[in-house]
PDB file of C-alpha atoms in Angstrom:
ATOM      1  CA  UNK A  28      -6.321  31.591  -1.856  1.00 53.00           C
ATOM      2  CA  UNK A  29      -5.354  31.136  -5.506  1.00 57.00           C
ATOM      3  CA  UNK A  30      -3.518  34.417  -5.371  1.00 55.00           C
ATOM      4  CA  UNK A  31      -1.579  33.396  -2.306  1.00 51.00           C
ATOM      5  CA  UNK A  32      -0.663  30.014  -3.905  1.00 52.00           C
ATOM      6  CA  UNK A  33       0.576  31.797  -7.024  1.00 50.00           C
ATOM      7  CA  UNK A  34       2.593  34.113  -4.955  1.00 50.00           C
ATOM      8  CA  UNK A  35       4.195  31.043  -2.849  1.00 47.00           C
ATOM      9  CA  UNK A  36       4.947  29.410  -6.349  1.00 54.00           C
ATOM     10  CA  UNK A  37       6.795  32.524  -7.345  1.00 55.00           C
ATOM     11  CA  UNK A  38       9.089  32.275  -4.195  1.00 59.00           C
ATOM     12  CA  UNK A  39       9.084  28.465  -3.915  1.00 67.00           C
ATOM     13  CA  UNK A  40       8.447  26.890  -7.287  1.00 80.00           C
ATOM     14  CA  UNK A  41       7.145  23.294  -7.344  1.00 89.00           C
ATOM     15  CA  UNK A  42       9.649  20.609  -7.565  1.00 92.00           C
ATOM     16  CA  UNK A  43       9.603  17.177  -8.594  1.00 95.00           C
ATOM     17  CA  UNK A  44       9.177  14.816  -5.602  1.00 94.00           C
ATOM     18  CA  UNK A  45      11.713  12.486  -6.945  1.00 93.00           C
ATOM     19  CA  UNK A  46      14.612  14.621  -8.150  1.00 92.00           C
ATOM     20  CA  UNK A  47      13.681  18.350  -7.107  1.00 82.00           C
ATOM     21  CA  UNK A  48      13.564  19.395 -10.824  1.00 93.00           C
ATOM     22  CA  UNK A  49      11.071  22.303 -11.422  1.00 91.00           C
ATOM     23  CA  UNK A  50       7.558  21.081 -12.275  1.00 90.00           C
ATOM     24  CA  UNK A  51       4.207  22.882 -13.029  1.00 82.00           C
ATOM     25  CA  UNK A  52       2.279  21.501  -9.964  1.00 84.00           C
ATOM     26  CA  UNK A  53       2.723  20.620  -6.292  1.00 86.00           C
ATOM     27  CA  UNK A  54       3.521  17.083  -5.540  1.00 87.00           C
ATOM     28  CA  UNK A  55       4.221  15.983  -9.130  1.00 91.00           C
ATOM     29  CA  UNK A  56       6.825  14.240 -11.046  1.00 95.00           C
ATOM     30  CA  UNK A  57       9.006  15.807 -13.833  1.00 95.00           C
ATOM     31  CA  UNK A  58       8.804  14.216 -17.199  1.00 94.00           C
ATOM     32  CA  UNK A  59      11.986  12.184 -16.727  1.00 95.00           C
ATOM     33  CA  UNK A  60      11.236  10.745 -13.538  1.00 96.00           C
ATOM     34  CA  UNK A  61       7.504   9.948 -14.620  1.00 95.00           C
ATOM     35  CA  UNK A  62       9.081   7.940 -17.456  1.00 95.00           C
ATOM     36  CA  UNK A  63      11.306   6.079 -14.863  1.00 96.00           C
ATOM     37  CA  UNK A  64       8.366   5.386 -12.716  1.00 96.00           C
ATOM     38  CA  UNK A  65       6.790   1.955 -13.419  1.00 97.00           C
ATOM     39  CA  UNK A  66       2.938   2.683 -13.002  1.00 97.00           C
ATOM     40  CA  UNK A  67       1.025  -0.347 -13.616  1.00 97.00           C
ATOM     41  CA  UNK A  68      -1.747  -0.066 -16.485  1.00 94.00           C
ATOM     42  CA  UNK A  69      -3.564  -2.229 -18.651  1.00 93.00           C
ATOM     43  CA  UNK A  70      -4.345  -5.964 -17.854  1.00 96.00           C
ATOM     44  CA  UNK A  71      -3.653  -6.995 -14.297  1.00 96.00           C
ATOM     45  CA  UNK A  72      -4.114 -10.000 -12.165  1.00 97.00           C
ATOM     46  CA  UNK A  73      -7.452  -9.618 -10.434  1.00 97.00           C
ATOM     47  CA  UNK A  74      -6.094 -11.038  -7.141  1.00 97.00           C
ATOM     48  CA  UNK A  75      -2.821  -9.359  -6.633  1.00 97.00           C
ATOM     49  CA  UNK A  76      -2.614  -6.556  -9.166  1.00 97.00           C
ATOM     50  CA  UNK A  77       0.542  -7.537 -10.970  1.00 96.00           C
ATOM     51  CA  UNK A  78       0.543  -6.751 -14.842  1.00 95.00           C
ATOM     52  CA  UNK A  79      -0.161  -9.406 -17.297  1.00 95.00           C
ATOM     53  CA  UNK A  80       0.450  -9.616 -21.040  1.00 92.00           C
ATOM     54  CA  UNK A  81      -2.426  -9.031 -23.503  1.00 88.00           C
ATOM     55  CA  UNK A  82      -5.587  -6.913 -23.496  1.00 82.00           C
ATOM     56  CA  UNK A  83      -8.133  -9.227 -21.922  1.00 74.00           C
ATOM     57  CA  UNK A  84     -11.803  -9.755 -22.576  1.00 75.00           C
ATOM     58  CA  UNK A  85     -13.309  -8.038 -19.352  1.00 80.00           C
ATOM     59  CA  UNK A  86     -13.484 -11.257 -17.279  1.00 88.00           C
ATOM     60  CA  UNK A  87     -11.075 -11.557 -14.214  1.00 93.00           C
ATOM     61  CA  UNK A  88      -7.602 -13.029 -15.041  1.00 96.00           C
ATOM     62  CA  UNK A  89      -4.972 -14.244 -12.591  1.00 96.00           C
ATOM     63  CA  UNK A  90      -1.233 -14.382 -12.552  1.00 95.00           C
ATOM     64  CA  UNK A  91       0.600 -17.890 -12.185  1.00 94.00           C
ATOM     65  CA  UNK A  92       1.217 -17.316  -8.442  1.00 94.00           C
ATOM     66  CA  UNK A  93      -2.379 -16.613  -7.579  1.00 95.00           C
ATOM     67  CA  UNK A  94      -3.498 -19.759  -9.436  1.00 95.00           C
ATOM     68  CA  UNK A  95      -1.477 -21.863  -7.258  1.00 93.00           C
ATOM     69  CA  UNK A  96      -1.327 -19.989  -3.927  1.00 93.00           C
ATOM     70  CA  UNK A  97      -4.587 -19.872  -1.948  1.00 92.00           C
ATOM     71  CA  UNK A  98      -5.115 -16.109  -1.236  1.00 97.00           C
ATOM     72  CA  UNK A  99      -7.361 -15.351   1.652  1.00 97.00           C
ATOM     73  CA  UNK A 100      -8.631 -12.187  -0.022  1.00 98.00           C
ATOM     74  CA  UNK A 101     -10.889 -11.811  -3.090  1.00 97.00           C
ATOM     75  CA  UNK A 102      -9.434  -8.877  -5.148  1.00 98.00           C
ATOM     76  CA  UNK A 103      -6.217  -6.877  -5.204  1.00 98.00           C
ATOM     77  CA  UNK A 104      -4.484  -3.857  -7.050  1.00 98.00           C
ATOM     78  CA  UNK A 105      -1.123  -2.282  -7.153  1.00 98.00           C
ATOM     79  CA  UNK A 106      -0.186   1.235  -8.139  1.00 98.00           C
ATOM     80  CA  UNK A 107       3.464   0.584  -9.360  1.00 98.00           C
ATOM     81  CA  UNK A 108       5.999  -2.153  -9.840  1.00 97.00           C
ATOM     82  CA  UNK A 109       8.701  -2.099  -7.251  1.00 96.00           C
ATOM     83  CA  UNK A 110      11.604  -0.681  -9.081  1.00 94.00           C
ATOM     84  CA  UNK A 111      13.383   2.362 -10.475  1.00 93.00           C
ATOM     85  CA  UNK A 112      11.724   5.523  -9.188  1.00 96.00           C
ATOM     86  CA  UNK A 113       8.946   3.634  -7.543  1.00 97.00           C
ATOM     87  CA  UNK A 114      11.502   1.917  -5.290  1.00 96.00           C
ATOM     88  CA  UNK A 115      13.202   5.199  -4.418  1.00 96.00           C
ATOM     89  CA  UNK A 116       9.798   6.643  -3.524  1.00 96.00           C
ATOM     90  CA  UNK A 117       8.814   3.740  -1.212  1.00 96.00           C
ATOM     91  CA  UNK A 118      12.093   3.863   0.673  1.00 95.00           C
ATOM     92  CA  UNK A 119      11.899   7.610   1.077  1.00 95.00           C
ATOM     93  CA  UNK A 120       8.498   7.174   2.609  1.00 94.00           C
ATOM     94  CA  UNK A 121       9.399   4.274   4.757  1.00 92.00           C
ATOM     95  CA  UNK A 122      12.867   5.251   5.956  1.00 90.00           C
ATOM     96  CA  UNK A 123      13.539   8.888   5.266  1.00 89.00           C
ATOM     97  CA  UNK A 124      10.639  10.735   6.810  1.00 91.00           C
ATOM     98  CA  UNK A 125       9.150  11.614   3.222  1.00 93.00           C
ATOM     99  CA  UNK A 126       5.584  12.182   4.544  1.00 93.00           C
ATOM    100  CA  UNK A 127       5.013  14.554   1.732  1.00 93.00           C
ATOM    101  CA  UNK A 128       4.843  11.553  -0.423  1.00 95.00           C
ATOM    102  CA  UNK A 129       1.622  10.490   0.986  1.00 95.00           C
ATOM    103  CA  UNK A 130      -0.639  12.961  -1.139  1.00 95.00           C
ATOM    104  CA  UNK A 131       0.700  11.823  -4.618  1.00 96.00           C
ATOM    105  CA  UNK A 132       0.983   8.210  -3.431  1.00 97.00           C
ATOM    106  CA  UNK A 133      -2.630   8.446  -2.239  1.00 97.00           C
ATOM    107  CA  UNK A 134      -3.649   9.542  -5.627  1.00 97.00           C
ATOM    108  CA  UNK A 135      -1.942   6.830  -7.479  1.00 98.00           C
ATOM    109  CA  UNK A 136      -3.396   4.275  -5.041  1.00 98.00           C
ATOM    110  CA  UNK A 137      -6.902   5.599  -5.544  1.00 98.00           C
ATOM    111  CA  UNK A 138      -6.629   5.347  -9.281  1.00 97.00           C
ATOM    112  CA  UNK A 139      -5.431   1.785  -9.052  1.00 98.00           C
ATOM    113  CA  UNK A 140      -8.251   0.964  -6.391  1.00 98.00           C
ATOM    114  CA  UNK A 141     -11.090   2.240  -8.390  1.00 97.00           C
ATOM    115  CA  UNK A 142     -12.175  -1.132  -9.969  1.00 96.00           C
ATOM    116  CA  UNK A 143     -12.200  -2.990  -6.599  1.00 98.00           C
ATOM    117  CA  UNK A 144     -13.799  -0.251  -4.280  1.00 98.00           C
ATOM    118  CA  UNK A 145     -17.122  -1.088  -2.815  1.00 97.00           C
ATOM    119  CA  UNK A 146     -19.606   1.107  -0.742  1.00 97.00           C
ATOM    120  CA  UNK A 147     -19.304   0.521   3.097  1.00 97.00           C
ATOM    121  CA  UNK A 148     -15.743  -0.774   2.796  1.00 98.00           C
ATOM    122  CA  UNK A 149     -13.426  -0.430   5.879  1.00 98.00           C
ATOM    123  CA  UNK A 150      -9.919   0.672   5.012  1.00 98.00           C
ATOM    124  CA  UNK A 151      -7.015  -0.490   7.354  1.00 98.00           C
ATOM    125  CA  UNK A 152      -3.307  -0.707   7.014  1.00 98.00           C
ATOM    126  CA  UNK A 153      -0.989  -3.565   7.395  1.00 97.00           C
ATOM    127  CA  UNK A 154       0.368  -3.005  11.172  1.00 96.00           C
ATOM    128  CA  UNK A 155       3.924  -2.560  12.476  1.00 93.00           C
ATOM    129  CA  UNK A 156       5.153  -4.240  15.564  1.00 89.00           C
ATOM    130  CA  UNK A 157       5.185  -1.606  18.434  1.00 86.00           C
ATOM    131  CA  UNK A 158       9.060  -1.754  18.654  1.00 87.00           C
ATOM    132  CA  UNK A 159       9.441  -0.941  14.981  1.00 87.00           C
ATOM    133  CA  UNK A 160       6.714   1.724  15.261  1.00 88.00           C
ATOM    134  CA  UNK A 161       8.579   3.252  18.187  1.00 86.00           C
ATOM    135  CA  UNK A 162      11.772   3.324  16.052  1.00 88.00           C
ATOM    136  CA  UNK A 163      10.377   4.603  12.898  1.00 87.00           C
ATOM    137  CA  UNK A 164       7.911   6.889  14.632  1.00 90.00           C
ATOM    138  CA  UNK A 165       5.018   6.286  12.104  1.00 94.00           C
ATOM    139  CA  UNK A 166       3.499   3.444  10.125  1.00 95.00           C
ATOM    140  CA  UNK A 167       3.864   4.247   6.417  1.00 96.00           C
ATOM    141  CA  UNK A 168       1.005   1.915   5.537  1.00 97.00           C
ATOM    142  CA  UNK A 169      -1.324   3.621   7.776  1.00 97.00           C
ATOM    143  CA  UNK A 170      -0.352   7.126   6.278  1.00 97.00           C
ATOM    144  CA  UNK A 171      -1.203   5.573   2.823  1.00 98.00           C
ATOM    145  CA  UNK A 172      -4.449   3.936   4.074  1.00 98.00           C
ATOM    146  CA  UNK A 173      -5.580   7.229   5.646  1.00 98.00           C
ATOM    147  CA  UNK A 174      -5.004   9.064   2.369  1.00 98.00           C
ATOM    148  CA  UNK A 175      -7.000   6.431   0.406  1.00 98.00           C
ATOM    149  CA  UNK A 176      -9.788   6.443   2.870  1.00 98.00           C
ATOM    150  CA  UNK A 177      -9.993  10.356   2.614  1.00 98.00           C
ATOM    151  CA  UNK A 178     -10.089  10.327  -1.191  1.00 98.00           C
ATOM    152  CA  UNK A 179     -12.622   7.376  -1.423  1.00 98.00           C
ATOM    153  CA  UNK A 180     -14.760   8.756   1.643  1.00 98.00           C
ATOM    154  CA  UNK A 181     -14.793   5.372   3.294  1.00 98.00           C
ATOM    155  CA  UNK A 182     -14.197   4.445   6.934  1.00 98.00           C
ATOM    156  CA  UNK A 183     -10.647   4.173   8.248  1.00 98.00           C
ATOM    157  CA  UNK A 184      -9.499   2.148  11.140  1.00 98.00           C
ATOM    158  CA  UNK A 185      -5.590   2.658  11.626  1.00 97.00           C
ATOM    159  CA  UNK A 186      -5.254   0.161  14.539  1.00 96.00           C
ATOM    160  CA  UNK A 187      -7.747  -2.597  13.276  1.00 97.00           C
ATOM    161  CA  UNK A 188      -4.869  -5.035  13.331  1.00 97.00           C
ATOM    162  CA  UNK A 189      -1.796  -5.524  15.518  1.00 95.00           C
ATOM    163  CA  UNK A 190       1.399  -7.560  15.374  1.00 91.00           C
ATOM    164  CA  UNK A 191       1.399  -9.892  18.357  1.00 86.00           C
ATOM    165  CA  UNK A 192       5.162 -10.444  17.931  1.00 80.00           C
ATOM    166  CA  UNK A 193       8.066  -9.074  16.043  1.00 75.00           C
ATOM    167  CA  UNK A 194       8.740 -10.902  12.790  1.00 71.00           C
ATOM    168  CA  UNK A 195      11.893  -9.077  11.624  1.00 65.00           C
ATOM    169  CA  UNK A 196      12.500  -8.360   8.074  1.00 66.00           C
ATOM    170  CA  UNK A 197      11.266 -10.519   5.225  1.00 68.00           C
ATOM    171  CA  UNK A 198      14.265  -9.661   3.105  1.00 68.00           C
ATOM    172  CA  UNK A 199      16.411 -12.568   2.141  1.00 63.00           C
ATOM    173  CA  UNK A 200      13.686 -15.119   2.884  1.00 72.00           C
ATOM    174  CA  UNK A 201      12.179 -17.453   0.350  1.00 73.00           C
ATOM    175  CA  UNK A 202       8.409 -17.758  -0.202  1.00 72.00           C
ATOM    176  CA  UNK A 203       8.003 -20.544   2.226  1.00 76.00           C
ATOM    177  CA  UNK A 204      10.155 -18.764   4.749  1.00 77.00           C
ATOM    178  CA  UNK A 205       8.158 -15.348   4.481  1.00 78.00           C
ATOM    179  CA  UNK A 206       4.849 -17.359   5.125  1.00 78.00           C
ATOM    180  CA  UNK A 207       6.360 -19.180   7.993  1.00 76.00           C
ATOM    181  CA  UNK A 208       7.755 -16.098   9.454  1.00 77.00           C
ATOM    182  CA  UNK A 209       4.380 -14.212   9.724  1.00 82.00           C
ATOM    183  CA  UNK A 210       2.245 -17.112  10.753  1.00 82.00           C
ATOM    184  CA  UNK A 211       0.042 -16.285  13.763  1.00 80.00           C
ATOM    185  CA  UNK A 212       1.976 -12.912  14.008  1.00 85.00           C
ATOM    186  CA  UNK A 213      -1.231 -10.660  13.391  1.00 93.00           C
ATOM    187  CA  UNK A 214      -4.432 -10.404  15.220  1.00 93.00           C
ATOM    188  CA  UNK A 215      -7.573  -8.173  15.239  1.00 95.00           C
ATOM    189  CA  UNK A 216      -7.344  -5.509  17.859  1.00 94.00           C
ATOM    190  CA  UNK A 217      -9.740  -6.683  20.662  1.00 92.00           C
ATOM    191  CA  UNK A 218     -11.310  -3.255  20.917  1.00 93.00           C
ATOM    192  CA  UNK A 219     -11.815  -2.939  17.083  1.00 93.00           C
ATOM    193  CA  UNK A 220     -13.689  -6.198  16.487  1.00 91.00           C
ATOM    194  CA  UNK A 221     -17.137  -4.609  16.158  1.00 93.00           C
ATOM    195  CA  UNK A 222     -15.829  -2.391  13.284  1.00 94.00           C
ATOM    196  CA  UNK A 223     -14.800  -5.495  11.357  1.00 95.00           C
ATOM    197  CA  UNK A 224     -17.634  -7.739  11.856  1.00 96.00           C
ATOM    198  CA  UNK A 225     -19.571  -8.332   8.697  1.00 97.00           C
ATOM    199  CA  UNK A 226     -17.558  -5.720   6.783  1.00 97.00           C
ATOM    200  CA  UNK A 227     -15.646  -5.777   3.463  1.00 98.00           C
ATOM    201  CA  UNK A 228     -12.073  -4.761   4.601  1.00 98.00           C
ATOM    202  CA  UNK A 229      -9.487  -3.243   2.431  1.00 98.00           C
ATOM    203  CA  UNK A 230      -6.165  -3.767   3.597  1.00 98.00           C
ATOM    204  CA  UNK A 231      -3.316  -1.239   2.429  1.00 98.00           C
ATOM    205  CA  UNK A 232       0.468  -1.791   2.345  1.00 98.00           C
ATOM    206  CA  UNK A 233       3.476  -0.113   0.649  1.00 97.00           C
ATOM    207  CA  UNK A 234       5.076  -3.321  -0.838  1.00 96.00           C
ATOM    208  CA  UNK A 235       3.847  -6.795  -1.732  1.00 96.00           C
ATOM    209  CA  UNK A 236       6.346  -9.510  -2.495  1.00 93.00           C
ATOM    210  CA  UNK A 237       4.990 -12.935  -1.815  1.00 91.00           C
ATOM    211  CA  UNK A 238       1.841 -11.779  -0.136  1.00 93.00           C
ATOM    212  CA  UNK A 239       2.708 -13.597   3.143  1.00 93.00           C
ATOM    213  CA  UNK A 240       2.148 -10.584   5.400  1.00 94.00           C
ATOM    214  CA  UNK A 241      -1.065  -9.563   3.619  1.00 97.00           C
ATOM    215  CA  UNK A 242      -2.315 -13.104   3.928  1.00 96.00           C
ATOM    216  CA  UNK A 243      -1.646 -13.141   7.692  1.00 95.00           C
ATOM    217  CA  UNK A 244      -3.647  -9.731   7.944  1.00 97.00           C
ATOM    218  CA  UNK A 245      -6.470 -11.077   5.823  1.00 97.00           C
ATOM    219  CA  UNK A 246      -6.760 -14.316   7.824  1.00 96.00           C
ATOM    220  CA  UNK A 247      -6.762 -12.209  11.029  1.00 96.00           C
ATOM    221  CA  UNK A 248      -9.625 -10.089   9.851  1.00 97.00           C
ATOM    222  CA  UNK A 249     -11.641 -13.118   8.662  1.00 97.00           C
ATOM    223  CA  UNK A 250     -11.131 -14.798  12.002  1.00 95.00           C
ATOM    224  CA  UNK A 251     -12.473 -11.742  13.737  1.00 94.00           C
ATOM    225  CA  UNK A 252     -15.674 -11.764  11.689  1.00 96.00           C
ATOM    226  CA  UNK A 253     -14.909  -9.684   8.570  1.00 97.00           C
ATOM    227  CA  UNK A 254     -17.023 -10.721   5.630  1.00 98.00           C
ATOM    228  CA  UNK A 255     -14.625 -10.238   2.787  1.00 98.00           C
ATOM    229  CA  UNK A 256     -11.058  -8.880   2.150  1.00 98.00           C
ATOM    230  CA  UNK A 257      -9.513  -7.029  -0.531  1.00 98.00           C
ATOM    231  CA  UNK A 258      -5.842  -5.659  -0.837  1.00 98.00           C
ATOM    232  CA  UNK A 259      -4.325  -2.413  -2.102  1.00 98.00           C
ATOM    233  CA  UNK A 260      -0.475  -1.861  -2.449  1.00 98.00           C
ATOM    234  CA  UNK A 261       1.592   1.099  -3.613  1.00 98.00           C
ATOM    235  CA  UNK A 262       4.166  -1.306  -5.302  1.00 98.00           C
ATOM    236  CA  UNK A 263       4.116  -4.984  -6.349  1.00 97.00           C
ATOM    237  CA  UNK A 264       7.459  -6.981  -6.686  1.00 94.00           C
ATOM    238  CA  UNK A 265       6.804  -8.906  -9.816  1.00 83.00           C
ATOM    239  CA  UNK A 266       8.952 -11.604 -11.537  1.00 68.00           C
ATOM    240  CA  UNK A 267       9.526  -9.150 -14.403  1.00 49.00           C
ATOM    241  CA  UNK A 268      11.237  -6.665 -11.892  1.00 40.00           C
TER     242      UNK A 268
END
């Protein structure tokens, strides 16, 4: 197998997933694109994963937003800030059929999620309305959540949640408008309720801005009997970005 892979690399050398420059391994970033990808490291908000200044003492810390907004989940993490190459990668996965990005994105998500993963967690994606799913042909959040579940060796339920109505885009809405737009828009799939009851659910999405959509999903899980919710996102829109 290794010999075959080496031969294929001679014919088709690995390329950077962001710019097509030659790299040494499959599904990697070149040095230039790596430097332009805002991976989140260091001290972060324990609730939403946004980066915070300082080093911390080991105790959970929280950003200003999470101190004033009641979040219906316990912990959260994000792999990258939404900007520069991270934004390009998310848009490629979301709108340009870049399903090859699932493998590296899954690894980045897994690295970010390690502090909040718990045994017996159920992993589920933020759902798309059926009309948007029909148009896009796939749910990018479900592709990400499946990869995280595979790497973490945890149960995955891609249709745990469903969107009861189309909410349209959240772009251009202020915080209050975003929360109002998704109110009562998500519910637990009636045939999946048994899977959520008493479970700690990890919700996965590609982007978090205000947290309105994730809050609607978390509330739907809790209303259906889930014991606890955590969240994991590929990118976090932060004030600094």
